[in-house]
CSV table of C-alpha atoms in Angstrom, one decimal:
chain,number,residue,atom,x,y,z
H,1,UNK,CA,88.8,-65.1,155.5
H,2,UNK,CA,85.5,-64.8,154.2
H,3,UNK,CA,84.5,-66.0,150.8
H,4,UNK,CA,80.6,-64.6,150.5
H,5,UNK,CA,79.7,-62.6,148.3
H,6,UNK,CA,76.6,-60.7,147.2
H,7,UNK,CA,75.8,-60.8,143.7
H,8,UNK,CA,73.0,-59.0,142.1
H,9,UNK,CA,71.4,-60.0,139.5
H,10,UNK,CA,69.1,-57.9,137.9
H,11,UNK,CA,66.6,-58.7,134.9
H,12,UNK,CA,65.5,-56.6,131.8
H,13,UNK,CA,63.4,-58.0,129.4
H,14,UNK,CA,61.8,-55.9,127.1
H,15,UNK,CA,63.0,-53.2,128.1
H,16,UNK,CA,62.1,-53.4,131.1
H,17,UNK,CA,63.5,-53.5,134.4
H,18,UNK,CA,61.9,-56.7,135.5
H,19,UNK,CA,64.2,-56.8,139.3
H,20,UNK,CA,62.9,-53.2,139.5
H,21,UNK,CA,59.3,-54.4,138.9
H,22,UNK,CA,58.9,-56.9,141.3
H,23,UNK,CA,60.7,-54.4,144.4
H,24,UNK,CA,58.1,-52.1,143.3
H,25,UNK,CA,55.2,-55.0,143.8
H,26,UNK,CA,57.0,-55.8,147.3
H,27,UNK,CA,57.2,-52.0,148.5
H,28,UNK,CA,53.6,-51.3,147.5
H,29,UNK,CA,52.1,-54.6,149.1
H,30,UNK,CA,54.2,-53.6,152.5
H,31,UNK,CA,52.9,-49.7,151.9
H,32,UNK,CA,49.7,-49.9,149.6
H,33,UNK,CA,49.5,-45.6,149.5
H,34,UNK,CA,52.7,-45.8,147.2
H,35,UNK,CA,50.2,-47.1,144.5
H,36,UNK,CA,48.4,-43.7,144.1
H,37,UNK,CA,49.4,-41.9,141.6
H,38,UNK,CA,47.8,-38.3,140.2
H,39,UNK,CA,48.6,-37.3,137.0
H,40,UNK,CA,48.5,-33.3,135.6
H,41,UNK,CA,47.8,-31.7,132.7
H,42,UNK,CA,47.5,-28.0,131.7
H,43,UNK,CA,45.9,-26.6,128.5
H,44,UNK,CA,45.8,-23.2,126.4
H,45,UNK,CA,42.9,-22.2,124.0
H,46,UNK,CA,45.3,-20.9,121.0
H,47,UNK,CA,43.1,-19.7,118.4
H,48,UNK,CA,40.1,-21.9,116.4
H,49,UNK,CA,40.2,-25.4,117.3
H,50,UNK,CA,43.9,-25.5,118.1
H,51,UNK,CA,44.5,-25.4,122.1
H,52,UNK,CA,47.9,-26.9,123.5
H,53,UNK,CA,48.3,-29.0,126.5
H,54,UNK,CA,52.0,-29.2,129.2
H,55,UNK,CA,52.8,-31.5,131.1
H,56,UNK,CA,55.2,-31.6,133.8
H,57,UNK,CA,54.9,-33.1,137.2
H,58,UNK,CA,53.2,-35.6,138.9
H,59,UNK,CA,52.3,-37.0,142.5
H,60,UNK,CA,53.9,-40.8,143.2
H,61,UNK,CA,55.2,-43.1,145.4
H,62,UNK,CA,54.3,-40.4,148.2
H,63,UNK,CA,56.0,-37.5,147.1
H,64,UNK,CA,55.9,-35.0,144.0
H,65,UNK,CA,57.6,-36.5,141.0
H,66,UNK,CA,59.2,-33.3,138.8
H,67,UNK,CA,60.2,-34.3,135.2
H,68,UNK,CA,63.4,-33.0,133.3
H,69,UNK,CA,61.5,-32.5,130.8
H,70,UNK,CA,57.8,-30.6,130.0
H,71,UNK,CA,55.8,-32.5,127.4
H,72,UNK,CA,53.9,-30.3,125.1
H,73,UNK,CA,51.3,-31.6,122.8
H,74,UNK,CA,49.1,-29.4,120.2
H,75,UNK,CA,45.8,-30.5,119.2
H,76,UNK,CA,43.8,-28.8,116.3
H,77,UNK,CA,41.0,-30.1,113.7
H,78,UNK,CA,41.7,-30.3,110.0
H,79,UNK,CA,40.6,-27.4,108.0
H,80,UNK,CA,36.9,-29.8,107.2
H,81,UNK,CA,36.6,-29.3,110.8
H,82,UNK,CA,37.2,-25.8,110.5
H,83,UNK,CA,40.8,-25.9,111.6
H,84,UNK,CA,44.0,-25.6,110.5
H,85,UNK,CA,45.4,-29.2,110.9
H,86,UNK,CA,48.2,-28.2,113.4
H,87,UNK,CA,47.8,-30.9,115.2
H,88,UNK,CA,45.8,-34.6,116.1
H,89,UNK,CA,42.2,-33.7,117.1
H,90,UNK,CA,40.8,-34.3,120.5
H,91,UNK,CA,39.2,-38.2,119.5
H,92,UNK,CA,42.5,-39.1,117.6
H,93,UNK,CA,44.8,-38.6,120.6
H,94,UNK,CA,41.9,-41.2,122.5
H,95,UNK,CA,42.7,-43.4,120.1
H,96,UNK,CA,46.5,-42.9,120.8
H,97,UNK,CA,46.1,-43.3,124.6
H,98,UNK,CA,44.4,-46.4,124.5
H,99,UNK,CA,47.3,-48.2,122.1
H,100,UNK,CA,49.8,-46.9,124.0
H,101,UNK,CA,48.4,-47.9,127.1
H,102,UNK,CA,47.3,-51.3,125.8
H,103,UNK,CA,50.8,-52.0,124.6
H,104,UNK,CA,52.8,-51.1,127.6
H,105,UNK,CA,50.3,-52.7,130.3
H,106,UNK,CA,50.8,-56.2,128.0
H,107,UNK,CA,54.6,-55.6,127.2
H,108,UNK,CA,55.3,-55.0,131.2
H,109,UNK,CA,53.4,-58.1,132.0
H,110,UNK,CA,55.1,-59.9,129.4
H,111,UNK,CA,58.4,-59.2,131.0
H,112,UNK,CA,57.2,-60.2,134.0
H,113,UNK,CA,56.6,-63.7,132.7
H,114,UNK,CA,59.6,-63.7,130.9
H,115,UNK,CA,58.0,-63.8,127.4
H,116,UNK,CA,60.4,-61.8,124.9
H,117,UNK,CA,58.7,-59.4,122.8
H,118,UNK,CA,59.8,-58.6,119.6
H,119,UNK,CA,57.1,-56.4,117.7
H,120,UNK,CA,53.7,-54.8,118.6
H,121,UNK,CA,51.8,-52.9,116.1
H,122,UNK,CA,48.6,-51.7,116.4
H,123,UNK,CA,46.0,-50.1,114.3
H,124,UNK,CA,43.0,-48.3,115.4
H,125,UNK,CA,39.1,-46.9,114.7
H,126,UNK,CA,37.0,-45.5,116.0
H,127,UNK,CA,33.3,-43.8,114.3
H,128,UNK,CA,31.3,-40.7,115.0
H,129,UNK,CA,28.3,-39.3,114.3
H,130,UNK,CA,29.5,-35.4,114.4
H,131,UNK,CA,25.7,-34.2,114.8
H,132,UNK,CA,26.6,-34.5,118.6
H,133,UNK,CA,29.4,-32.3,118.5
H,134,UNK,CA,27.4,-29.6,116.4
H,135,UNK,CA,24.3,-30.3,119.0
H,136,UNK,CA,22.1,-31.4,116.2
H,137,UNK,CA,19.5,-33.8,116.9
H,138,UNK,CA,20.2,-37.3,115.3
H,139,UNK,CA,22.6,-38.6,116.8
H,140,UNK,CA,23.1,-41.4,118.8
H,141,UNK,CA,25.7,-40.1,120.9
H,142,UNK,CA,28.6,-37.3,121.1
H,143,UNK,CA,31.7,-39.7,121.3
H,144,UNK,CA,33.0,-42.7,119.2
H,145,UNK,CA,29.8,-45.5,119.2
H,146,UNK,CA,32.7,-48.3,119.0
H,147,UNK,CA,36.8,-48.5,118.6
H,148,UNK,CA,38.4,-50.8,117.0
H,149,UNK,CA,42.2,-52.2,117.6
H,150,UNK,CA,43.6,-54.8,115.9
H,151,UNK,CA,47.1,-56.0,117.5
H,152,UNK,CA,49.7,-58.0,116.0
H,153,UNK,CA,52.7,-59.3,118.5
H,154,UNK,CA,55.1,-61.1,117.9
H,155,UNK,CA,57.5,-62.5,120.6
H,156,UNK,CA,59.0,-66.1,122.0
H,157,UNK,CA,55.6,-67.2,122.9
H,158,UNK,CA,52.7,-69.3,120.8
H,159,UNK,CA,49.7,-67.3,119.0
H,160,UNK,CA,48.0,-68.9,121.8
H,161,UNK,CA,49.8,-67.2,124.8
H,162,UNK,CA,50.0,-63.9,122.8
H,163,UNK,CA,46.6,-63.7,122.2
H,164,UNK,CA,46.0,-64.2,126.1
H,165,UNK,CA,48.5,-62.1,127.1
H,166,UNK,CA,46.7,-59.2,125.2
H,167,UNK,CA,43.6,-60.0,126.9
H,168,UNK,CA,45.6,-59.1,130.0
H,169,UNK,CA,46.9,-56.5,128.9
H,170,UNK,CA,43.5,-54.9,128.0
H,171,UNK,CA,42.3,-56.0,131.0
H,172,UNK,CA,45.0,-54.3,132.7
H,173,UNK,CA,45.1,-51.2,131.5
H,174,UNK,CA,44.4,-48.0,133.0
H,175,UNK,CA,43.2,-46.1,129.6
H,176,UNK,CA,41.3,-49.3,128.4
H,177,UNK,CA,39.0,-49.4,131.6
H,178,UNK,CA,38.9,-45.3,131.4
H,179,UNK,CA,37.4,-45.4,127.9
H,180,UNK,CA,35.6,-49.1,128.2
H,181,UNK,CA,34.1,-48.5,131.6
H,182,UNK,CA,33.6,-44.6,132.2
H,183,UNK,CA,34.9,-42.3,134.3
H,184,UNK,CA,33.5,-39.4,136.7
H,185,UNK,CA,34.7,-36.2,135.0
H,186,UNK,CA,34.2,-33.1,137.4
H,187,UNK,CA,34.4,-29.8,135.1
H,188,UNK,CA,34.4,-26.9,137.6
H,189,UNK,CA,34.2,-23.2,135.9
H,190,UNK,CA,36.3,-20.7,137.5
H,191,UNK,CA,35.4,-17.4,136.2
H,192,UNK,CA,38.1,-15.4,134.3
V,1,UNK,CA,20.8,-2.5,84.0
V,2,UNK,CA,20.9,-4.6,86.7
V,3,UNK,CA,22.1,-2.9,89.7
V,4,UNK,CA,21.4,-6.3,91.7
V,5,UNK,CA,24.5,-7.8,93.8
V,6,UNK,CA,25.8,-10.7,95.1
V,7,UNK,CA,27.7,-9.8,98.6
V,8,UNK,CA,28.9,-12.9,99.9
V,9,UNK,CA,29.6,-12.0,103.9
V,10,UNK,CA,31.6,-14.2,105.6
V,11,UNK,CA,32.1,-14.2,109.7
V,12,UNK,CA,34.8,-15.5,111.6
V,13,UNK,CA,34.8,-15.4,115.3
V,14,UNK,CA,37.3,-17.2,118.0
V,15,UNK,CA,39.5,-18.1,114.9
V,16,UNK,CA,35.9,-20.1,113.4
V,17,UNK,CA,34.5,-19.3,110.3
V,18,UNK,CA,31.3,-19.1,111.4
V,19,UNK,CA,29.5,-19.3,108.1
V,20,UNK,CA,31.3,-22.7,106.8
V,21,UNK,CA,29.7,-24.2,110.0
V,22,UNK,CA,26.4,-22.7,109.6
V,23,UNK,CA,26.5,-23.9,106.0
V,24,UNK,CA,28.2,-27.5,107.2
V,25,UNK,CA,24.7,-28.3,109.4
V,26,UNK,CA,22.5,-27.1,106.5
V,27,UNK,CA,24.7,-29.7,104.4
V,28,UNK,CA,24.3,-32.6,107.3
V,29,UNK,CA,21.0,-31.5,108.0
V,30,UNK,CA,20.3,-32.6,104.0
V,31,UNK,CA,22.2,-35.4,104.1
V,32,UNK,CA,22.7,-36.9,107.5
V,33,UNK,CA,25.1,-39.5,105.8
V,34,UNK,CA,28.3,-36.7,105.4
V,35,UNK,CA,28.5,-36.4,109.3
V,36,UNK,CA,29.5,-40.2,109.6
V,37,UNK,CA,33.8,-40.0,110.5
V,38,UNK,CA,35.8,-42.4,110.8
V,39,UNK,CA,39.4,-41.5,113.1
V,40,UNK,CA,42.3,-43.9,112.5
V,41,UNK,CA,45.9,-43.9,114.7
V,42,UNK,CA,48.5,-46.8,114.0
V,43,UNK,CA,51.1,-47.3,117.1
V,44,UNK,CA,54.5,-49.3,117.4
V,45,UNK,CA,55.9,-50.6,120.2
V,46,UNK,CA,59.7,-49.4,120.2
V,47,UNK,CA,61.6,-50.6,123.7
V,48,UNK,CA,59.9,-50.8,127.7
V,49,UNK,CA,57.3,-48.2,127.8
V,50,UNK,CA,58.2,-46.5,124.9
V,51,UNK,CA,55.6,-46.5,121.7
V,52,UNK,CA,55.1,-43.9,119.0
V,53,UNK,CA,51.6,-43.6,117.0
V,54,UNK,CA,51.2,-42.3,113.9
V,55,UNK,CA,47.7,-40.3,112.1
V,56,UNK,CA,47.1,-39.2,108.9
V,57,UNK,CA,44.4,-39.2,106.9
V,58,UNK,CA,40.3,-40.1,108.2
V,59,UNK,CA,37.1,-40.9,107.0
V,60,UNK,CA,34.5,-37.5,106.8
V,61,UNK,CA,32.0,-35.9,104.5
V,62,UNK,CA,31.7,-39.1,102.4
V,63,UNK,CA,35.0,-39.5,101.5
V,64,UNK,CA,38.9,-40.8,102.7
V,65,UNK,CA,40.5,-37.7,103.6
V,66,UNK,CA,44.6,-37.4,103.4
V,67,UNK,CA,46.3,-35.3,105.5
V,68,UNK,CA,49.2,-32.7,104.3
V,69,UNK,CA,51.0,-33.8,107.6
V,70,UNK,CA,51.4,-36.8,109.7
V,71,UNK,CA,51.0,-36.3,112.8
V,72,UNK,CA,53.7,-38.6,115.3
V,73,UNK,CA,53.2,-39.0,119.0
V,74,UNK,CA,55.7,-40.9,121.4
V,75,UNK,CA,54.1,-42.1,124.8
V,76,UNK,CA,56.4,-43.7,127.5
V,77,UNK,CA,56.6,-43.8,130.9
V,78,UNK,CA,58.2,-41.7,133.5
V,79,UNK,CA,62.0,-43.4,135.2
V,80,UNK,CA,59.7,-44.2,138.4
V,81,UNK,CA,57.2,-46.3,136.5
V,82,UNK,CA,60.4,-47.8,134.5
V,83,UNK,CA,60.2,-46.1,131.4
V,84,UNK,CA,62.5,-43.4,130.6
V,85,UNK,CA,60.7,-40.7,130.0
V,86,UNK,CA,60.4,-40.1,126.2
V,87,UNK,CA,57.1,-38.6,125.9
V,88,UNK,CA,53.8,-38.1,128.2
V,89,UNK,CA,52.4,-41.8,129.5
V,90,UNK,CA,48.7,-43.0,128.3
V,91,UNK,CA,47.2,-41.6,130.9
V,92,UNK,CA,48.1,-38.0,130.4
V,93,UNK,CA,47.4,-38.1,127.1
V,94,UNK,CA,43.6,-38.8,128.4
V,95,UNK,CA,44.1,-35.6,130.0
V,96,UNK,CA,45.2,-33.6,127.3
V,97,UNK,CA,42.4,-35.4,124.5
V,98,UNK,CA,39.7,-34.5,127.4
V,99,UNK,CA,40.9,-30.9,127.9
V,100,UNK,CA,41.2,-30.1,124.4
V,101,UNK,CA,38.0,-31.6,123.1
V,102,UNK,CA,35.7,-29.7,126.2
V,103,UNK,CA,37.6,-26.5,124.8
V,104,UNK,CA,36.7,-26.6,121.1
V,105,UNK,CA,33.8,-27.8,121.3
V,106,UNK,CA,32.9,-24.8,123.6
V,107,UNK,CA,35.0,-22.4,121.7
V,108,UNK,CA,33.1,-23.3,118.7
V,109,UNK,CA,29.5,-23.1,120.1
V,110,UNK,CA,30.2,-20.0,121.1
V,111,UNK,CA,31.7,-18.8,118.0
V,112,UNK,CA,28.2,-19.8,116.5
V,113,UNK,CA,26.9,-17.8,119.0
V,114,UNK,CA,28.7,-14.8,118.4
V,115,UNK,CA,30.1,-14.6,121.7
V,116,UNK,CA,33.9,-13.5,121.8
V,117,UNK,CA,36.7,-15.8,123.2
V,118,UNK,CA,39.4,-13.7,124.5
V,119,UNK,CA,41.3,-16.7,127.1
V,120,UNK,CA,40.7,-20.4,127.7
V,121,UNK,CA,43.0,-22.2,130.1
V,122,UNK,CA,42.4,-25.3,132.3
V,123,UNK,CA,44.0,-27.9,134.7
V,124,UNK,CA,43.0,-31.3,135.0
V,125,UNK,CA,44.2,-34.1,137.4
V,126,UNK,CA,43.3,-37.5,137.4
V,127,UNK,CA,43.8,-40.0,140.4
V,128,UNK,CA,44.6,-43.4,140.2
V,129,UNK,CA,45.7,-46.8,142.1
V,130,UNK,CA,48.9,-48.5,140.6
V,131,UNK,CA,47.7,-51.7,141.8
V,132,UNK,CA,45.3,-52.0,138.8
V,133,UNK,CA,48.1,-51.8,136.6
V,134,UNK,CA,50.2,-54.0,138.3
V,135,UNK,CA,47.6,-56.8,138.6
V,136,UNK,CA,47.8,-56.8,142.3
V,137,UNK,CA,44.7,-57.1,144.5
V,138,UNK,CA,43.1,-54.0,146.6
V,139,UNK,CA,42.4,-51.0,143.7
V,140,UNK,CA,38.7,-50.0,143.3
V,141,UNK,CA,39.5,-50.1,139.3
V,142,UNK,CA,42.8,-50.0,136.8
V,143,UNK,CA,41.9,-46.3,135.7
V,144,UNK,CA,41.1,-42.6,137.5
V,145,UNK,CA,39.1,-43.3,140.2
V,146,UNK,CA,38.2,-39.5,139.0
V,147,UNK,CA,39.3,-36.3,136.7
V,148,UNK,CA,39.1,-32.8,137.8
V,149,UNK,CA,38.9,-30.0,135.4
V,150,UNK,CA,39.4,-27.0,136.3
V,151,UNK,CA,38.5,-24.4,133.7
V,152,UNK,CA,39.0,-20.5,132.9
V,153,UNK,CA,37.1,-18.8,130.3
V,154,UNK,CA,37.3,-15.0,129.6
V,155,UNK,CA,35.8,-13.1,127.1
V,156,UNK,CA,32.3,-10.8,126.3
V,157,UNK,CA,29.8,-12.4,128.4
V,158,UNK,CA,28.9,-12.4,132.0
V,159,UNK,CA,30.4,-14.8,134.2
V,160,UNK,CA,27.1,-16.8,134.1
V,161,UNK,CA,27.2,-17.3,130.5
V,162,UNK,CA,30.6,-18.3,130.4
V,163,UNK,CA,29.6,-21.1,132.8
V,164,UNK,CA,26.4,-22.1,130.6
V,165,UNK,CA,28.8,-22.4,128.1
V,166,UNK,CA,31.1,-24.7,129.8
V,167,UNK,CA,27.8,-26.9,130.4
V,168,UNK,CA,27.3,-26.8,126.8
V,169,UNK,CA,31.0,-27.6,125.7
V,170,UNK,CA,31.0,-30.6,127.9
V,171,UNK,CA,27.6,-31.6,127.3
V,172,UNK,CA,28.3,-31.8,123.7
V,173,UNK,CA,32.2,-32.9,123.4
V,174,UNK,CA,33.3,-36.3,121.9
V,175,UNK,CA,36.1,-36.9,124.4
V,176,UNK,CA,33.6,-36.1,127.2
V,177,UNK,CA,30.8,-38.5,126.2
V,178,UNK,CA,33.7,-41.6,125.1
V,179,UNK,CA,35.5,-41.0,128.9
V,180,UNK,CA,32.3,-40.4,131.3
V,181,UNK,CA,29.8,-42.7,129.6
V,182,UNK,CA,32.3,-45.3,128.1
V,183,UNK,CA,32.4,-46.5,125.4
V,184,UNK,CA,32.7,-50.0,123.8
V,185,UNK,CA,35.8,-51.2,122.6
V,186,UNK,CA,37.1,-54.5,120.8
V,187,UNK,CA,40.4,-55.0,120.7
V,188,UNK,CA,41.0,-58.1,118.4
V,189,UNK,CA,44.6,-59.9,118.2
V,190,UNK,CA,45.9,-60.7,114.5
V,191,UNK,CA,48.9,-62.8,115.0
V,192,UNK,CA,52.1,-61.8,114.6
């Protein structure tokens, strides 16, 4: 007669899968090329300043990751900036990136810790100067000069440990070192 | 009599009224202060890797500017990086804000000018370690090591201006300047 048995136990905490998380940490340590990860994005000039982006697939864990589903996301310029306002512009969906990012790199490690989460908001800024984009001299750069986010979270931890855990969270974040630090961009033309 | 006339002639080209931006620089060029924006975004964190940001209305022009529409975004991430999937992650949105910025802005320049747009398309791909992320030792950085974009242009020049006008696009887009030269960011934590 044999009495063992195997239980598992598995851990989600904020919505996330922390058992999952931790094999993942074990399997990349043992294998460190199932850490690279490329991401893909298509886009279509539509007409103006409204262009739309898909996106589908992506390269993972060693293998080529299909989705079920193909994301599709419009960008455009309100009708100041000579659009027609179907869609966030180009520096809005940065700002949208970086929150998102932000958030989920500080809600994953919060899990990790075991910290509950019960609310993240964010609100962001950022300010341009849009003599760059219209190449007129005067301005001291293209892009945003400085964002802004202010983060509120609230959770089973003190102000304390929230407000350090969103210092890791920025300082673990893919977009916020993107943005924050630079990035080579490589813009190859390919005829027609 | 007075046989004199007023013709107002307006030009549109590649979807861009070409006159509203010629008369938009003569307006900055006045009064450098109108080309001072300000972009907001608000995000919520909803479950895991799952957050939606919302945009409305901006700064421009000298004045708070609503916005018919507001515009809602979801980010999450894919099963693999335990999300489930709900929208594009952070990442790819970097992708998308980068592709559809370098487009405008040279969609517009050439509009100004007068060269004819017929196609824009481009692929981009950005590569990065997971190990940033996952606040494990061993990746060069937390974001793409690099992006690749791959772009297309058709339309009534030679091949050779179509790739001086990539130069320019890039050399003059927000998104381009914010992700290669970085840009400085404060993230500031308000409680809950």
């Amino acid at each position: 007669m044999n009495n063992s048995q195997t239980i598992e136990s598995r851990t989600t905490l904020n919505g996330v899968d922390v058992t999952a998380l931790g094999e993942a940490c074990k399997a990349i340590d043992q294998d460190p090329a199932l850490a690279t990860f490329i991401f893909r994005s298509k886009n279509q000039w539509l007409d103006g300043g409204h262009n739309r982006s898909t996106i589908e697939g992506y390269y993972g864990v060693g293998l080529d990751q299909p989705r079920k589903a193909t994301f599709v996301m419009d960008a455009d310029e309100p009708e100041i900036l000579l659009g027609c306002d179907r869609g966030a512009n180009p520096v809005e969906y940065v700002l949208h990136a970086l929150a998102a990012c932000v958030t989920t790199t500080m809600v994953y490690h919060a899990a990790a810790r075991g910290m509950r989460v019960d609310r993240v908001e964010s609100r962001l800024e950022g300010d341009l100067d849009l003599r760059g984009l219209l190449a007129m001299p005067g301005a001291k750069r293209n892009g945003y000069e400085k964002i802004v986010m202010k983060m509120k979270v609230d959770g089973d931890g003190t102000p304390e440990e929230w407000a350090e855990m969103v210092k890791f969270g920025q300082a673990h974040s893919p977009v916020f070192d993107i943005v924050s630090n630079g990035t080579e961009i490589d813009v190859q033309f390919e005829g027609a």
